[in-house]
Coordinates of C-alpha atoms and ligand atoms in Angstrom, one line a residue:
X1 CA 125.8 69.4 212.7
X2 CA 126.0 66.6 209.9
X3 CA 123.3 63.4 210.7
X4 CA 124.4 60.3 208.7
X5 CA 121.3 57.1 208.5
X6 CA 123.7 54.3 209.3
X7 CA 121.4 50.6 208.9
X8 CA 124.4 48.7 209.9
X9 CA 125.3 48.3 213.5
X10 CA 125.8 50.9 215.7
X11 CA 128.4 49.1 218.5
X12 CA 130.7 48.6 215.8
X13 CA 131.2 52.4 214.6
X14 CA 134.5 53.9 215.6
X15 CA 132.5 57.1 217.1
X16 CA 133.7 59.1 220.6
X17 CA 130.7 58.6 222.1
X18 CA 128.2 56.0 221.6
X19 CA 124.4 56.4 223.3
X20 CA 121.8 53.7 223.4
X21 CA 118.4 53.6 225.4
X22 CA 116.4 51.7 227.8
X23 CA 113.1 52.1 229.0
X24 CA 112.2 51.8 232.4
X25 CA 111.3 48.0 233.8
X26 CA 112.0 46.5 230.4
X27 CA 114.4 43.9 229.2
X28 CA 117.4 45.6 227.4
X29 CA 116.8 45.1 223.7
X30 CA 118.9 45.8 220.3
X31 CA 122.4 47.5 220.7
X32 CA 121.6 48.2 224.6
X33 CA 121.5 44.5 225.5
X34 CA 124.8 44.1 222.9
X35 CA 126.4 46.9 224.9
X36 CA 125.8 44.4 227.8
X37 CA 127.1 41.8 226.7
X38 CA 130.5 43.2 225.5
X39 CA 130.7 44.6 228.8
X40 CA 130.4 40.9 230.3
X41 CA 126.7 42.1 232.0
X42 CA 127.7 45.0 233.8
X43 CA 124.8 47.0 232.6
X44 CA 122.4 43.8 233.8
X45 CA 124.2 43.9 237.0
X46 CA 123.2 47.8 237.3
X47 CA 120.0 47.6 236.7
X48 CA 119.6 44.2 238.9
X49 CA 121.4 46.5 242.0
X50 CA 119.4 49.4 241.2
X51 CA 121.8 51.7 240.2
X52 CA 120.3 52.2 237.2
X53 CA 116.7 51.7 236.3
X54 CA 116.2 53.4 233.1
X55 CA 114.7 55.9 234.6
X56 CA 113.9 59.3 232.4
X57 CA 117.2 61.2 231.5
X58 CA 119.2 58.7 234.2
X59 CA 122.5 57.6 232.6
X60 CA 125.0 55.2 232.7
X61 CA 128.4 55.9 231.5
X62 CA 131.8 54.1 231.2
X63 CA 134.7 54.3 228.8
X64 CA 134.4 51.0 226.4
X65 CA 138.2 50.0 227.6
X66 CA 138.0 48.4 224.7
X67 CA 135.0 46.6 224.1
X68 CA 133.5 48.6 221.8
X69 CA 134.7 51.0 218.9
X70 CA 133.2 54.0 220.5
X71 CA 135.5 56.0 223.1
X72 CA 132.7 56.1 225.2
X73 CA 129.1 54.7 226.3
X74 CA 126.2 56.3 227.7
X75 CA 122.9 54.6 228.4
X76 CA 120.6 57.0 228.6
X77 CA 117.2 55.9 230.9
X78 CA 113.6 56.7 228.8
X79 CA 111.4 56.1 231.6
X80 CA 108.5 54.4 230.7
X81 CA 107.5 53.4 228.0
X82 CA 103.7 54.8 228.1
X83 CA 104.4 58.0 228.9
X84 CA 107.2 58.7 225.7
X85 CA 106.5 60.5 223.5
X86 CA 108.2 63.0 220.5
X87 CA 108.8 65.7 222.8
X88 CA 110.4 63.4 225.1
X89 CA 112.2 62.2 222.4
X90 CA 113.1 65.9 221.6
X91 CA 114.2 66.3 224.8
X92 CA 116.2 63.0 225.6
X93 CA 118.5 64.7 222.5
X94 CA 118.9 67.8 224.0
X95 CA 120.1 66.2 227.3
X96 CA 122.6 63.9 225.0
X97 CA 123.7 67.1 223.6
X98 CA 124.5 69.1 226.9
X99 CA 126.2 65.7 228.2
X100 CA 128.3 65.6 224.8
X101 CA 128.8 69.5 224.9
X102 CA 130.3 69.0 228.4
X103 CA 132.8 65.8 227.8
X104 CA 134.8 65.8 224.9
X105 CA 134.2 64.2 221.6
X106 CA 132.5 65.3 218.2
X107 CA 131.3 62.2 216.3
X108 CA 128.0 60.6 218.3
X109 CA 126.3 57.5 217.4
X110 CA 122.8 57.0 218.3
X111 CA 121.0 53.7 218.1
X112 CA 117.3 54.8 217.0
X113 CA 116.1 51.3 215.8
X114 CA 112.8 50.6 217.8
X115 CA 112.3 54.1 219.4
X116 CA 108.6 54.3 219.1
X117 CA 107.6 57.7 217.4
X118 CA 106.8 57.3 213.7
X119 CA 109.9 58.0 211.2
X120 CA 109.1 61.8 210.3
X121 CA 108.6 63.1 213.9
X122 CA 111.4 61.3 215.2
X123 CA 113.4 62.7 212.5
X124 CA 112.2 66.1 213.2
X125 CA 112.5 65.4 217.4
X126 CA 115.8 64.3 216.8
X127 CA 117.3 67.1 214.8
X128 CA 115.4 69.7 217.2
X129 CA 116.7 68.5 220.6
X130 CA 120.3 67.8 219.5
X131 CA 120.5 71.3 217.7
X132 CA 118.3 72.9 221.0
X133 CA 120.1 71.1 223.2
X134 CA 123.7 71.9 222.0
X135 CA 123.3 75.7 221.7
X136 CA 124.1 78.4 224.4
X137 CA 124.8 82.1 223.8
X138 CA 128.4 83.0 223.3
X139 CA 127.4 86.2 225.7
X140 CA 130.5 89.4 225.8
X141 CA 133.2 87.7 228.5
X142 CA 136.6 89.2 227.5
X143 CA 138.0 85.7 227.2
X144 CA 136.7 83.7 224.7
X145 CA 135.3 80.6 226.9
X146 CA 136.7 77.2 226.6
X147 CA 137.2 75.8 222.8
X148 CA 135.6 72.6 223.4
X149 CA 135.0 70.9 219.5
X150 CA 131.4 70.5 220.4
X151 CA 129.1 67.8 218.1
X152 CA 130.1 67.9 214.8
X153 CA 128.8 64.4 213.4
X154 CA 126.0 62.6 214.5
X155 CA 125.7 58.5 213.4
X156 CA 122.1 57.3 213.8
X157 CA 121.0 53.5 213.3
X158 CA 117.7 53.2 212.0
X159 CA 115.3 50.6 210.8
X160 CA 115.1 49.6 207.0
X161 CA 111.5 51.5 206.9
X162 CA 110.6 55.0 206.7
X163 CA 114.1 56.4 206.1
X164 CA 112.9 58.7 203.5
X165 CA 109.9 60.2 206.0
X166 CA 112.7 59.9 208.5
X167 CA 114.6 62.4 206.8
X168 CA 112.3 64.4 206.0
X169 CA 112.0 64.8 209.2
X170 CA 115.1 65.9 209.6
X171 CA 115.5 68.4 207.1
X172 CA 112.2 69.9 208.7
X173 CA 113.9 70.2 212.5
X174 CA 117.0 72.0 210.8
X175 CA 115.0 74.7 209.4
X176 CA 113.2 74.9 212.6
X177 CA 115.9 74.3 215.1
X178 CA 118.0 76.6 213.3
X179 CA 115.2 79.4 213.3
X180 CA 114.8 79.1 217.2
X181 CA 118.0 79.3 218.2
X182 CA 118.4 82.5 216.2
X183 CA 115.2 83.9 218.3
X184 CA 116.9 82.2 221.2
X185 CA 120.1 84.6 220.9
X186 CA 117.8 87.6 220.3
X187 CA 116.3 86.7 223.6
X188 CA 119.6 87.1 225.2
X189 CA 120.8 90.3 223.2
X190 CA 120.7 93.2 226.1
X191 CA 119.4 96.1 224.5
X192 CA 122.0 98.1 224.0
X193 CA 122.8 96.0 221.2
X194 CA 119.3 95.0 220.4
X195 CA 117.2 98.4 220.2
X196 CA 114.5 98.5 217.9
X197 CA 116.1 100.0 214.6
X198 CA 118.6 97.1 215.6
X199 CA 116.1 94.6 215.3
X200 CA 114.4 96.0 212.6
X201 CA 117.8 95.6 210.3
X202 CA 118.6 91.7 211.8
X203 CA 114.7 91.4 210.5
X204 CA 115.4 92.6 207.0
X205 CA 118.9 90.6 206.8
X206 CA 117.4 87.5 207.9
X207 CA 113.8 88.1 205.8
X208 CA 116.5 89.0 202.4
X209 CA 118.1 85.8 203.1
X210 CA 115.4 83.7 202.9
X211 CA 113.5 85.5 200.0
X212 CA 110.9 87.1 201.9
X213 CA 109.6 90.1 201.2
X214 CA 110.4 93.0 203.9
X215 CA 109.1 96.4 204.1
X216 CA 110.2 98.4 207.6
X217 CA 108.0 101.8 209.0
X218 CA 110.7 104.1 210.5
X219 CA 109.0 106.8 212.8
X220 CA 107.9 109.3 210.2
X221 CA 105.9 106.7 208.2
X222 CA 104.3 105.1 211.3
X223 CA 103.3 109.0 211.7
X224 CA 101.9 109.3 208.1
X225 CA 100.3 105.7 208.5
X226 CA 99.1 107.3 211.8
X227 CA 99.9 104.3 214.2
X228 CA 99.3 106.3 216.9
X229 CA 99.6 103.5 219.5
X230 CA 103.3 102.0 218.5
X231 CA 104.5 105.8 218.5
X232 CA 103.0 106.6 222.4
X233 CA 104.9 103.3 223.5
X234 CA 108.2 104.2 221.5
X235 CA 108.1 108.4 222.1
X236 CA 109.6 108.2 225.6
X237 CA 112.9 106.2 223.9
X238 CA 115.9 107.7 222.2
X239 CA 115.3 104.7 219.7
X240 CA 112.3 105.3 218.1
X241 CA 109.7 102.5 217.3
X242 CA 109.6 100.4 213.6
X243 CA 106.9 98.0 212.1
X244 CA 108.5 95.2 210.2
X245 CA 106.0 93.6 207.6
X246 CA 107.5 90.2 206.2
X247 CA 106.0 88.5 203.1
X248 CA 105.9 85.1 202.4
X249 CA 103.8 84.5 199.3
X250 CA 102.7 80.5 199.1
X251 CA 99.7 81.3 196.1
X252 CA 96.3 80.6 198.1
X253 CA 93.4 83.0 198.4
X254 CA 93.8 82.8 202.5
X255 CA 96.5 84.9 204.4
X256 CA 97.8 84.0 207.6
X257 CA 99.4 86.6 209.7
X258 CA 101.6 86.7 212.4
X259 CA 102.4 89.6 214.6
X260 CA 104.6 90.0 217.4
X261 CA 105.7 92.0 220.7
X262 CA 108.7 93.8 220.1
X263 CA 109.6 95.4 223.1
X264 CA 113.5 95.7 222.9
X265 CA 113.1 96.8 226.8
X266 CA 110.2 97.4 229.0
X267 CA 111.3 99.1 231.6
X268 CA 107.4 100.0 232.5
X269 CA 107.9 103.4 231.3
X270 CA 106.6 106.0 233.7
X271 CA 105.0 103.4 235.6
X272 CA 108.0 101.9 236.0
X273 CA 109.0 98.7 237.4
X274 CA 110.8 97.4 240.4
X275 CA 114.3 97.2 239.6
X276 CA 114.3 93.1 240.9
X277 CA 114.8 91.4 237.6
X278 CA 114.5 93.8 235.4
X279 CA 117.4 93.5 233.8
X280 CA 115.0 90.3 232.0
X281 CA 113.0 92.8 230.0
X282 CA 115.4 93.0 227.2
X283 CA 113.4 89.6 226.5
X284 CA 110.5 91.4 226.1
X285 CA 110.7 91.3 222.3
X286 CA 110.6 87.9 222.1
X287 CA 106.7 87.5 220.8
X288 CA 108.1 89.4 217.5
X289 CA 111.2 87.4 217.1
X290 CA 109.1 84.6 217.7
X291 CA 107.4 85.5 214.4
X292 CA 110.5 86.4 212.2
X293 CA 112.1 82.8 213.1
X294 CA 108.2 81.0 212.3
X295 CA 108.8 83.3 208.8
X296 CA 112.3 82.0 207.9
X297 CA 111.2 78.4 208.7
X298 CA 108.4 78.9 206.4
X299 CA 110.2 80.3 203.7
X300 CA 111.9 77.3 203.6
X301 CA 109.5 75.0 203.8
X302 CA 107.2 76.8 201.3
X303 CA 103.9 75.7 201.8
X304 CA 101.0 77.0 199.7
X305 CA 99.4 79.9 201.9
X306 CA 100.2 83.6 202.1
X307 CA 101.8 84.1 205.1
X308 CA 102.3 87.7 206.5
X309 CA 104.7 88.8 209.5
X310 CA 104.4 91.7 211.8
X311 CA 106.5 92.8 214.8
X312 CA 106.1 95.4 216.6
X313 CA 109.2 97.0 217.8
X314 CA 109.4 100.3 220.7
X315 CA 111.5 100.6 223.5
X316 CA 109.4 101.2 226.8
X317 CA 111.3 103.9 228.5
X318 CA 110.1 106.3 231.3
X319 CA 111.5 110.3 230.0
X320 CA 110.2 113.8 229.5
X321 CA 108.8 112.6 226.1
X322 CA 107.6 109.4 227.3
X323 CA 103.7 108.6 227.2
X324 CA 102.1 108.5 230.9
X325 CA 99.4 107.4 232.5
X326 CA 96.1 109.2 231.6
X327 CA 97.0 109.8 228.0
X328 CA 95.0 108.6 225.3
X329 CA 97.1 107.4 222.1
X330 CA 94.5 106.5 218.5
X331 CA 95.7 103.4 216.9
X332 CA 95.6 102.7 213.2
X333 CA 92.0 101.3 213.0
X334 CA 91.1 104.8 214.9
X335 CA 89.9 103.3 218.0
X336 CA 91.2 104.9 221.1
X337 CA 93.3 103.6 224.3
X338 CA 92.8 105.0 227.8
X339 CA 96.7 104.6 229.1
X340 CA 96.1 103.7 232.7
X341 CA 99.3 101.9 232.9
X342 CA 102.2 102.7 231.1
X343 CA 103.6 98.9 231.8
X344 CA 100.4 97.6 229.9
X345 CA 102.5 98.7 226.8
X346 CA 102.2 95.3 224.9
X347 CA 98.6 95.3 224.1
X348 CA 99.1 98.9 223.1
X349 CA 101.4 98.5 220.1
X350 CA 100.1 95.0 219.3
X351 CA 96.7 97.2 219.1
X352 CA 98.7 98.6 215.9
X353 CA 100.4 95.9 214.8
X354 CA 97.0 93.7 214.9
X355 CA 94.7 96.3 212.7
X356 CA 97.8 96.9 210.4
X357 CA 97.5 93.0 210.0
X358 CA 93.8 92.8 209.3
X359 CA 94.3 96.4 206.9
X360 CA 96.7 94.1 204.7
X361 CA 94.1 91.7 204.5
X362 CA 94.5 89.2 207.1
X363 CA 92.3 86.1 207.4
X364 CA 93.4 84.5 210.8
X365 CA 95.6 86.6 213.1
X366 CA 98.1 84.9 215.3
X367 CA 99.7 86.9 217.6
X368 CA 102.9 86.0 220.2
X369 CA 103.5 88.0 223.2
X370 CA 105.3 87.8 226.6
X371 CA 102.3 89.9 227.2
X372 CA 101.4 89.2 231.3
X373 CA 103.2 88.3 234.0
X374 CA 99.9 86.7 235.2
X375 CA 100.4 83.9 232.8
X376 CA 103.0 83.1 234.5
X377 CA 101.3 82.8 237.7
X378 CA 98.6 80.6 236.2
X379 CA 100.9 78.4 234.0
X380 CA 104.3 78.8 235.2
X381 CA 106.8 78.3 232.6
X382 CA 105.4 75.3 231.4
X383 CA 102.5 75.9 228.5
X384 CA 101.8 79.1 226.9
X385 CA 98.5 80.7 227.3
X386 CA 96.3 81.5 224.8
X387 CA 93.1 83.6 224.5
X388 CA 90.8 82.8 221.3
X389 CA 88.0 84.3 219.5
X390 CA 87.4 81.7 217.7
X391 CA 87.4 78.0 218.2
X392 CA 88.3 76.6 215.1
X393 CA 91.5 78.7 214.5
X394 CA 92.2 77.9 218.6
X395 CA 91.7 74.2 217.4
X396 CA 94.3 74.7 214.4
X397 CA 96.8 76.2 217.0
X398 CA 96.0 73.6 219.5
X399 CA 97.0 71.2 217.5
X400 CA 99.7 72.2 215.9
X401 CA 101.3 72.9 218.9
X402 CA 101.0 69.5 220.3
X403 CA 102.8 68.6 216.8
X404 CA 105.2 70.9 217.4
X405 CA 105.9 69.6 221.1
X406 CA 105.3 72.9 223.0
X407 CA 102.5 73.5 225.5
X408 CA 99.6 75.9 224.7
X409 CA 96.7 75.8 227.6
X410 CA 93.2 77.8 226.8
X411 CA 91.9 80.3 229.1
X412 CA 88.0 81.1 228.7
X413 CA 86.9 84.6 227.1
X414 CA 83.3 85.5 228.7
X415 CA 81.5 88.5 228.3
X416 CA 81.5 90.1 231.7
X417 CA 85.3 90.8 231.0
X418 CA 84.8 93.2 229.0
X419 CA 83.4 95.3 231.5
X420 CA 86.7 95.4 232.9
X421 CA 88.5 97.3 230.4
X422 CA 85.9 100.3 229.6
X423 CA 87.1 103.4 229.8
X424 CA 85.1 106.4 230.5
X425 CA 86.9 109.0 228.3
X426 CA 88.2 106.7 225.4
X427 CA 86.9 102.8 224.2
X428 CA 88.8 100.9 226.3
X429 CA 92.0 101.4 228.7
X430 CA 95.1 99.6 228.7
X431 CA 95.0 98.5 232.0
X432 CA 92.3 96.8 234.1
X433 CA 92.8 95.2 237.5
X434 CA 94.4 92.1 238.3
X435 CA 91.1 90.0 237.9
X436 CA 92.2 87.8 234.9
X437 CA 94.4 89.4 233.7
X438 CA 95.9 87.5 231.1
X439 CA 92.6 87.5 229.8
X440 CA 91.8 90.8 229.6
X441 CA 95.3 91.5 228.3
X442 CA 94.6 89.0 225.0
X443 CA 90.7 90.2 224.7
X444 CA 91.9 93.9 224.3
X445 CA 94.4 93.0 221.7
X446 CA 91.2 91.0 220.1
X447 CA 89.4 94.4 219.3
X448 CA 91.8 95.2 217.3
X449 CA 91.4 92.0 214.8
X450 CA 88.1 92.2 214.8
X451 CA 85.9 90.3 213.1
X452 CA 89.0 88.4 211.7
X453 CA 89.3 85.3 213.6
X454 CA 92.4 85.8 216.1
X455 CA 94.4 83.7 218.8
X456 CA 96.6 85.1 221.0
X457 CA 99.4 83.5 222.6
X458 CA 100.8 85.0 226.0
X459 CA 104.8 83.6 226.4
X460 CA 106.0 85.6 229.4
X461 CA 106.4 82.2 231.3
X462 CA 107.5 80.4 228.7
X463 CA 110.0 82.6 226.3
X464 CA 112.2 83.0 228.9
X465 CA 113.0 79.1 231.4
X466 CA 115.4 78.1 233.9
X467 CA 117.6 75.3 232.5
X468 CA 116.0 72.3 231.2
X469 CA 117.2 69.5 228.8
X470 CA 117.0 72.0 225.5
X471 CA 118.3 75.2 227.2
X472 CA 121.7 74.4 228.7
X473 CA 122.0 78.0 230.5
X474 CA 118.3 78.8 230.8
X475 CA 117.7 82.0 229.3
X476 CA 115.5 82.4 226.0
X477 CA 113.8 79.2 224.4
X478 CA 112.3 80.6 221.4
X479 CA 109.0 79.2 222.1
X480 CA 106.2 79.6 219.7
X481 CA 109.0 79.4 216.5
X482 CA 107.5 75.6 215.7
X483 CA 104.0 76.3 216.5
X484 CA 103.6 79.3 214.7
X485 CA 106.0 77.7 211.7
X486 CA 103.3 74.4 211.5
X487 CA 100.3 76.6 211.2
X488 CA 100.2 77.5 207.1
X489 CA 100.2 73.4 206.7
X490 CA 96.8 73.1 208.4
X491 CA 95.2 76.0 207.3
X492 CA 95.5 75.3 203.7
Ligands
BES501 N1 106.4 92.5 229.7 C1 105.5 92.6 230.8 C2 105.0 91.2 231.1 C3 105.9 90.4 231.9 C4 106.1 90.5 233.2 C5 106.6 89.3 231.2 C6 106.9 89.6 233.9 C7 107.4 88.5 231.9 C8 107.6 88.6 233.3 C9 104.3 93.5 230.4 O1 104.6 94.5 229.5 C10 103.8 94.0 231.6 O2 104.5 94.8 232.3 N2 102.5 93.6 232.0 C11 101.9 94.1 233.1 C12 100.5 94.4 232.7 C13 99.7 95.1 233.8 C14 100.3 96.5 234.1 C15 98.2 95.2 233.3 C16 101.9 93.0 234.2 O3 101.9 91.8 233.8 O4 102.1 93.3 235.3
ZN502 ZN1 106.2 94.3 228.3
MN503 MN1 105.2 96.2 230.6

C-alpha cells in the first residue's frame, strides 16, 4: 500500500473512494462541510434528521453523481471528540479499510487536516489500521476467493506542519503493521503446516532477512544444553521441540530479551482437553511469534540496545512418549517442576526459555504467552494481563503499550501465592488450583528470571478476537508485536 501527503485539496482528487470525518455534535468543518455543499446540504440534512450523527464508525455513503472527482463518498462518524484518541484513530482506518476491501476501488483519499493526534502518531495510527485493517488470511479453499483489487493507493491531505514527523510515522507503522500481520497468519497456520521445526525455519528466514542473528536448538542440542523442561513438553510429539535465539545487536551495555510460547498445538497432552474449540490451539504459539515480529520491527528500526529473542517451540501432544502427570522434568537453571498438569505446559517450557534468557545475559525479561485461559475470564479479549516483578520495568511496558495502542492491565503478585505452587517432591509444580490463576501461571514463569527484573504478559484473550475494526475475519491479532517492538526505545 503506497501513502502519498497531498496539501492541496482532497474533494478535488480523481480517487474511487473519497472519506472525510465528523465528530459527533459538531459543526462539519474542512473537506466534510465542502462535501456538503457540493452535495447541495444533503449531509446537513442527515445529520439535522438524525440519520447520521457522527457517531463512532457510523457512515454515510453515496456515489458523488458527479459532484466530486472521487467515485465515491463515505463520511465516516468519530464520535466524540473527548474520547478520540490514536487508537481510535488506528482503528477508524482499519474500519475504512474493511469498507474499501468490501466495495470496489483501489485509490482512497483521506482528508487528515485537523484530526487531533500529533503528526508522528497519526502517521503511525494511520499506516497500522489501514494495513490491519485490510489484511485477512488467504486460508486453503480450492478456489481462489474473489479477485477483488483491494487498496492499492492511499491520498492523504494534511496540514503544512509536521509532515516530516508525520511520515515518520508512517514509515514506523509499516514496519510494525507489516510484522503483525505476518504473526497474524502464523496465528491462523493449522499445525499441520506450522509444527515446530516449521516454525523454527519461517524464524530463521524472516530473522536472515532482516539481519538478525539466528541460532536454532534442534532436539539433540536442547539435550546436551540439558533443557530438560522444553524436551518433557515436546517428547510426546512426532515433531520434536526447537529453541530459536534471535540477535539484534543495537551497541549498549543493557540487553533486552524477549521470549515466547511456542506451542504449535496444545492439545493438553495427557491431560487432554475437551474437544470444544480445540481446534484454536494451533494459536497457541502465538506469544513466540509475537516476539519474532517485535524482532523484525526492531531490526528495522535499529535502536541502540541489545535486543535478544527467544521462542519456545514443542507441540503438546498426549502419546506413549508423552510426559504425564506426576513426572518431574529439570530445566536449564536445574530447578525442578512437579507436572501436575500436563495442560500447564506453557510455564514449563517458558521455565527454559526464561533461564536460557537470563544465561545469555539478560537484563529485563519480557515474556508473551497465551499462557491462561483465566485471563480471559478476568479481562476478556480486551487488555492483556500482565504479572511483574518489578515496577519500573512494569512501568516501561505500561507505557509503551499505551503508545502502542494495545491494552495491558496489572494483576497483583503477593506473597501467600506462592504457597500455591509448592510441590512436595520437587520446587514447585506446574499446576496449582484455579485460585488466581493467571497469577500463579506468570509468578512460576518468574522463578525462572530470577533476580533479573521480568514482566510477563498473558495473551490468551487477546491473541486470538472475534471480528473487530482491524481483524476483518477475527482470528489472530498479533497482539503484543507493537508493545514489545516500542520497548528498546525506553529502556535505553
Ligand atoms: N494454552 C492454554 C491456555 C488457553 C486456554 C489459552 C484457553 C486460550 C484459551 C494453556 O496451555 C492451558 O491449557 N492452561 C491451563 C492451565 C491450567 C491447567 C493450570 C488453563 O488455563 O486451563
Ligand atoms: Zn497452552
Ligand atoms: Mn495447555
Amino acid at each position: 500500500m503506497k501513502i502519498v501527503i497531498e496539501t492541496t485539496a482532497i474533494v478535488d482528487y480523481p480517487s474511487d473512494v473519497l472519506v472525510v470525518f465528523a465528530f459527533e455534535g459538531e459543526e462539519l468543518a474542512g473537506a466534510t462541510r465542502e462535501v456538503d455543499q457540493r452535495f447541495d446540504g444533503a449531509l446537513k440534512r442527515a445529520i439535522e434528521s438524525k440519520e447520521f450523527q457522527g457517531q463512532w464508525l457510523e457512515h454515510w455513503s453515496s456515489l458523488s453523481l458527479g459532484q466530486l472527482s472521487a467515485q465515491r463518498i463515505v463520511v465516516l462518524g468519530l464520535g466524540r471528540r473527548d474520547e478520540f484518541n490514536s487508537s481510535r484513530l488506528r482503528q477508524a482506518m482499519g474500519d475504512i479499510a474493511q469498507w474499501v476491501n468490501k466495495s470496489s476501488g483501489s485509490t482512497v483519499a483521506l482528508d487528515l487536516e485537523g484530526m487531533p493526534v500529533e503528526p508522528e502518531p497519526m502517521g503511525e495510527a494511520v499506516v497500522e489500521g489501514l494495513e490491519l485493517g485490510a489484511w485477512t488470511f488467504q486460508g486453503y479453499h480450492q478456489k481462489d476467493g474473489d479477485d477483488k483489487i483491494g487498496m492499492k493507493t492511499v491520498i492523504v491531505q494534511l496540514g503544512s506542519d509536521g509532515r516530516a514527523k508525520f511520515e515518520r510515522g508512517i514509515g514506523r507503522g509499516q514496519s510494525l503493521a507489516s510484522a503483525q500481520n505476518l504473526v497474524r497468519k502464523l496465528g491462523w497456520t493449522p499445525s499441520n503446516y506450522l509444527y515446530p521445526e516449521k516454525l523454527a525455519e519461517i524464524a530463521q528466514k524472516e530473522a536472515e532477512k532482516h539481519g538478525l542473528e539466528v541460532e536454532i536448538f534442534d532436539e539433540n542440542r536442547l539435550l546436551e544444553l540439558k533443557l530438560g523442561a522444553l524436551l518433557g513438553v515436546g517428547q510426546g510429539s512426532t515433531f520434536p521441540p526447537r529453541l530459536v535465539v534471535l540477535r539484534y545487536r543495537g551497541g549498549n551495555t543493557k540487553t533486552l530479551a524477549l521470549v515466547g510460547k511456542g506451542i504449535t498445538f496444545d492439545s493438553g497432552g495427557i491431560s487432554l482437553k475437551p474437544p470444544a474449540n480445540m481446534d484454536e490451539m494451533k494459536y497457541d504459539m502465538l506469544g513466540a511469534a509475537a516476539v519474532l515480529g517485535a524482532m523484525c520491527a526492531i531490526a528495522e528500526q535499529k535502536p541502540g540496545l541489545d535486543v535478544i529473542g527467544i521462542m519456545a517451540i514443542a507441540q503438546n501432544m498426549p502419546s506413549g512418549s508423552a510426559y504425564k502427570p506426576g513426572d518431574v522434568v529439570t530445566a536449564f537453571n536445574g530447578k525442578t517442576i512437579e507436572v501436575t498438569n500436563t495442560d500447564a505446559e506453557g510455564r514449563v517450557v517458558l521455565a527454559d526459555g526464561v533461564s536460557y534468557a537470563v544465561h545469555l545475559g539478560a537484563d529485563y525479561i519480557v515474556e508473551a504467552s497465551t499462557l491462561t485461559g483465566a485471563a480471559l475470564v478476568v479481562l476478556g479479549h480486551e487488555a492483556t494481563a500482565m504479572v511483574a516483578t518489578d515496577d519500573a520495568l512494569a512501568e516501561i511496558v505500561m507505557r509503551a503499550s499505551q503508545d502502542a495502542g494495545e491494552r495491558v492491565w496489572q494483576l497483583p503478585i503477593y506473597p501467600e501465592y506462592r504457597d500455591l505452587y509448592k510441590s512436595d517432591i520437587a520446587d514447585m509444580k506446574n499446576a496449582p488450583g484455579r485460585d488466581a490463576g493467571t497469577i500463579t501461571g506468570g509468578m512460576i514463569i518468574a522463578e525462572f528470571a530470577d533476580p533479573v527484573p521480568f514482566v510477563h504478559l498473558d495473551i490468551a484473550g487477546t491473541a486470538w478476537t472475534s471480528k473487530g475494526p482491524l481483524n476483518a475475519k477475527g482470528g489472530a491479532t498479533g497482539v503484543m508485536v507493537r508493545t514489545m517492538a516500542r520497548l528498546p526505545e525506553y529502556l535505553i
